[in-house]
Amino acid sequence: MPFDALWKRVIAECAPKWMSVHGPDHWRRVERNALILTTQTGADVDVVRLFALFHDSQRLNDGFDLEHGPRAAVYVRSLRGPAFELPDEAFEKLVYACEWHTTGLHHVDPTIATCWDADRLDLGRVSIIPNEKFMSTAFGKEIARYGSLQPWAHLAPPIFGS
């Protein structure tokens, strides 16, 4: 999967100057979080990496924007084929995870659950302490209870240049 080229494209198309707490730095932290979580959840690595990139890419602002998830799902659908490929089942999980990441509470599917937990584990950027009751995976709950990803940081593989 050409992740680097896709990241460059999405940043060029979707990351306006105002975007700070929901912008590319957040997307990379969500990707790191997801890769750490996948070591225990068995989630689809391509899906969680794509989720990290797309989930907040269609925000209109850094404030209240409940429709950014559904817009992200539409954007993901528009890029399938010309920009990336996924098998149908994995693609539908990516679309669902993006569309519902703000309003969905929990999910039993390990891939969707990992996507949502990875995003929620980065709430510290907006001064919210991640709470285990909002995590879907056992590993996400454990990390939230501990209060830091630091003990598991070594589990994240290098993500640039892949």
mmCIF file of C-alpha atoms in Angstrom:
data_model
loop_
_atom_site.group_PDB
_atom_site.id
_atom_site.type_symbol
_atom_site.label_atom_id
_atom_site.label_comp_id
_atom_site.label_asym_id
_atom_site.label_seq_id
_atom_site.Cartn_x
_atom_site.Cartn_y
_atom_site.Cartn_z
ATOM 1 C CA MET A 1 0.000 0.000 0.000
ATOM 2 C CA PRO A 2 1.474 3.391 -0.974
ATOM 3 C CA PHE A 3 0.895 5.057 2.391
ATOM 4 C CA ASP A 4 3.414 7.878 1.970
ATOM 5 C CA ALA A 5 1.932 9.051 -1.330
ATOM 6 C CA LEU A 6 -1.572 8.803 0.097
ATOM 7 C CA TRP A 7 -0.600 10.829 3.187
ATOM 8 C CA LYS A 8 0.872 13.552 0.975
ATOM 9 C CA ARG A 9 -2.254 13.646 -1.166
ATOM 10 C CA VAL A 10 -4.690 13.815 1.750
ATOM 11 C CA ILE A 11 -2.659 16.453 3.581
ATOM 12 C CA ALA A 12 -2.497 18.567 0.412
ATOM 13 C CA GLU A 13 -6.249 18.202 -0.196
ATOM 14 C CA CYS A 14 -7.603 18.299 3.332
ATOM 15 C CA ALA A 15 -5.349 19.905 5.918
ATOM 16 C CA PRO A 16 -6.031 23.656 6.014
ATOM 17 C CA LYS A 17 -3.768 25.916 8.027
ATOM 18 C CA TRP A 18 -6.324 26.310 10.854
ATOM 19 C CA MET A 19 -6.384 22.579 11.531
ATOM 20 C CA SER A 20 -4.419 21.941 14.677
ATOM 21 C CA VAL A 21 -5.835 19.543 17.246
ATOM 22 C CA HIS A 22 -7.528 17.444 14.540
ATOM 23 C CA GLY A 23 -4.825 17.753 11.872
ATOM 24 C CA PRO A 24 -1.963 15.641 10.535
ATOM 25 C CA ASP A 25 -0.040 15.501 13.833
ATOM 26 C CA HIS A 26 -3.135 13.967 15.456
ATOM 27 C CA TRP A 27 -3.553 11.593 12.496
ATOM 28 C CA ARG A 28 0.016 10.315 12.993
ATOM 29 C CA ARG A 29 -0.532 9.799 16.730
ATOM 30 C CA VAL A 30 -3.728 7.868 15.991
ATOM 31 C CA GLU A 31 -1.755 5.750 13.540
ATOM 32 C CA ARG A 32 0.908 5.066 16.185
ATOM 33 C CA ASN A 33 -1.778 4.241 18.761
ATOM 34 C CA ALA A 34 -3.517 1.908 16.319
ATOM 35 C CA LEU A 35 -0.310 0.075 15.499
ATOM 36 C CA ILE A 36 0.371 -0.427 19.197
ATOM 37 C CA LEU A 37 -3.174 -1.698 19.738
ATOM 38 C CA THR A 38 -2.988 -4.114 16.789
ATOM 39 C CA THR A 39 -0.247 -6.040 18.558
ATOM 40 C CA GLN A 40 -2.938 -7.289 20.939
ATOM 41 C CA THR A 41 -6.239 -6.861 19.059
ATOM 42 C CA GLY A 42 -5.473 -8.586 15.770
ATOM 43 C CA ALA A 43 -6.995 -5.682 13.836
ATOM 44 C CA ASP A 44 -6.347 -5.230 10.117
ATOM 45 C CA VAL A 45 -3.233 -3.036 9.978
ATOM 46 C CA ASP A 46 -4.046 -1.474 6.593
ATOM 47 C CA VAL A 47 -7.527 -0.479 7.759
ATOM 48 C CA VAL A 48 -6.362 1.102 11.007
ATOM 49 C CA ARG A 49 -3.597 3.025 9.238
ATOM 50 C CA LEU A 50 -6.049 4.328 6.649
ATOM 51 C CA PHE A 51 -8.548 5.215 9.370
ATOM 52 C CA ALA A 52 -5.887 7.291 11.127
ATOM 53 C CA LEU A 53 -5.362 9.291 7.961
ATOM 54 C CA PHE A 54 -8.980 9.750 6.929
ATOM 55 C CA HIS A 55 -11.074 9.937 10.109
ATOM 56 C CA ASP A 56 -10.702 13.708 10.737
ATOM 57 C CA SER A 57 -9.640 14.739 7.228
ATOM 58 C CA GLN A 58 -13.030 16.210 6.376
ATOM 59 C CA ARG A 59 -13.530 18.437 9.394
ATOM 60 C CA LEU A 60 -14.776 21.945 8.656
ATOM 61 C CA ASN A 61 -13.237 23.278 11.869
ATOM 62 C CA ASP A 62 -11.491 22.221 15.055
ATOM 63 C CA GLY A 63 -14.684 22.731 17.041
ATOM 64 C CA PHE A 64 -18.085 21.041 16.926
ATOM 65 C CA ASP A 65 -18.560 19.212 13.612
ATOM 66 C CA LEU A 66 -20.644 16.049 13.994
ATOM 67 C CA GLU A 67 -20.847 15.451 10.242
ATOM 68 C CA HIS A 68 -17.100 15.134 9.659
ATOM 69 C CA GLY A 69 -17.224 11.338 10.062
ATOM 70 C CA PRO A 70 -19.879 10.838 7.377
ATOM 71 C CA ARG A 71 -17.984 13.251 5.099
ATOM 72 C CA ALA A 72 -14.804 11.241 5.713
ATOM 73 C CA ALA A 73 -16.650 8.067 4.681
ATOM 74 C CA VAL A 74 -17.713 9.729 1.407
ATOM 75 C CA TYR A 75 -14.132 10.903 0.823
ATOM 76 C CA VAL A 76 -12.787 7.382 1.455
ATOM 77 C CA ARG A 77 -15.238 5.991 -1.104
ATOM 78 C CA SER A 78 -14.079 8.580 -3.660
ATOM 79 C CA LEU A 79 -10.433 7.509 -3.298
ATOM 80 C CA ARG A 80 -10.886 3.762 -3.503
ATOM 81 C CA GLY A 81 -9.382 2.604 -6.758
ATOM 82 C CA PRO A 82 -7.423 5.623 -7.903
ATOM 83 C CA ALA A 83 -5.535 6.111 -4.614
ATOM 84 C CA PHE A 84 -5.680 2.792 -2.720
ATOM 85 C CA GLU A 85 -7.207 -0.686 -2.772
ATOM 86 C CA LEU A 86 -8.652 -2.847 -0.037
ATOM 87 C CA PRO A 87 -10.694 -6.037 -0.162
ATOM 88 C CA ASP A 88 -14.432 -5.346 0.094
ATOM 89 C CA GLU A 89 -14.864 -6.451 3.720
ATOM 90 C CA ALA A 90 -11.872 -4.426 4.917
ATOM 91 C CA PHE A 91 -13.044 -1.423 2.897
ATOM 92 C CA GLU A 92 -16.504 -1.521 4.469
ATOM 93 C CA LYS A 93 -14.928 -1.620 7.941
ATOM 94 C CA LEU A 94 -12.847 1.451 7.074
ATOM 95 C CA VAL A 95 -15.901 3.339 5.826
ATOM 96 C CA TYR A 96 -17.930 2.369 8.906
ATOM 97 C CA ALA A 97 -15.122 3.260 11.325
ATOM 98 C CA CYS A 98 -14.734 6.700 9.740
ATOM 99 C CA GLU A 99 -18.451 7.424 9.534
ATOM 100 C CA TRP A 100 -19.258 6.495 13.129
ATOM 101 C CA HIS A 101 -16.048 7.296 15.031
ATOM 102 C CA THR A 102 -17.543 10.344 16.758
ATOM 103 C CA THR A 103 -21.009 9.054 17.596
ATOM 104 C CA GLY A 104 -20.358 5.312 17.954
ATOM 105 C CA LEU A 105 -19.802 4.188 21.514
ATOM 106 C CA HIS A 106 -18.314 0.698 21.317
ATOM 107 C CA HIS A 107 -17.787 -1.946 18.680
ATOM 108 C CA VAL A 108 -17.116 -5.671 18.869
ATOM 109 C CA ASP A 109 -15.244 -5.941 15.573
ATOM 110 C CA PRO A 110 -11.533 -5.836 16.480
ATOM 111 C CA THR A 111 -10.599 -3.602 13.556
ATOM 112 C CA ILE A 112 -13.327 -1.001 14.069
ATOM 113 C CA ALA A 113 -12.783 -1.136 17.844
ATOM 114 C CA THR A 114 -9.042 -0.572 17.368
ATOM 115 C CA CYS A 115 -9.686 2.424 15.120
ATOM 116 C CA TRP A 116 -11.952 4.077 17.671
ATOM 117 C CA ASP A 117 -9.708 3.294 20.633
ATOM 118 C CA ALA A 118 -6.654 4.651 18.800
ATOM 119 C CA ASP A 119 -8.431 7.964 18.269
ATOM 120 C CA ARG A 120 -9.749 8.135 21.830
ATOM 121 C CA LEU A 121 -6.324 7.416 23.290
ATOM 122 C CA ASP A 122 -5.188 10.751 21.818
ATOM 123 C CA LEU A 123 -7.761 12.835 23.699
ATOM 124 C CA GLY A 124 -5.012 14.212 25.919
ATOM 125 C CA ARG A 125 -4.271 16.683 23.126
ATOM 126 C CA VAL A 126 -7.495 18.480 24.079
ATOM 127 C CA SER A 127 -7.025 18.054 27.839
ATOM 128 C CA ILE A 128 -9.366 15.074 28.147
ATOM 129 C CA ILE A 129 -8.045 12.034 29.969
ATOM 130 C CA PRO A 130 -9.008 8.869 28.047
ATOM 131 C CA ASN A 131 -11.483 6.828 30.061
ATOM 132 C CA GLU A 132 -11.577 3.037 29.869
ATOM 133 C CA LYS A 133 -15.387 3.006 29.764
ATOM 134 C CA PHE A 134 -15.208 4.544 26.278
ATOM 135 C CA MET A 135 -12.720 1.969 24.980
ATOM 136 C CA SER A 136 -13.864 -1.033 22.967
ATOM 137 C CA THR A 137 -10.804 -3.270 23.305
ATOM 138 C CA ALA A 138 -9.351 -4.843 26.414
ATOM 139 C CA PHE A 139 -5.949 -3.409 25.501
ATOM 140 C CA GLY A 140 -7.407 0.078 24.996
ATOM 141 C CA LYS A 141 -9.021 -0.187 28.434
ATOM 142 C CA GLU A 142 -5.712 -1.255 29.971
ATOM 143 C CA ILE A 143 -3.856 1.682 28.418
ATOM 144 C CA ALA A 144 -6.568 4.126 29.500
ATOM 145 C CA ARG A 145 -6.448 2.769 33.063
ATOM 146 C CA TYR A 146 -2.689 3.194 33.138
ATOM 147 C CA GLY A 147 -2.993 6.750 31.820
ATOM 148 C CA SER A 148 -0.156 6.626 29.302
ATOM 149 C CA LEU A 149 0.955 4.760 26.193
ATOM 150 C CA GLN A 150 4.580 5.067 27.252
ATOM 151 C CA PRO A 151 5.036 1.497 28.552
ATOM 152 C CA TRP A 152 3.862 0.185 25.170
ATOM 153 C CA ALA A 153 5.552 2.736 22.872
ATOM 154 C CA HIS A 154 8.202 0.196 21.868
ATOM 155 C CA LEU A 155 5.463 -1.877 20.182
ATOM 156 C CA ALA A 156 4.879 0.757 17.488
ATOM 157 C CA PRO A 157 6.841 -0.070 14.332
ATOM 158 C CA PRO A 158 8.328 2.730 12.236
ATOM 159 C CA ILE A 159 5.530 4.210 10.126
ATOM 160 C CA PHE A 160 7.297 6.626 7.830
ATOM 161 C CA GLY A 161 8.550 5.483 4.458
ATOM 162 C CA SER A 162 6.225 2.506 4.188
#
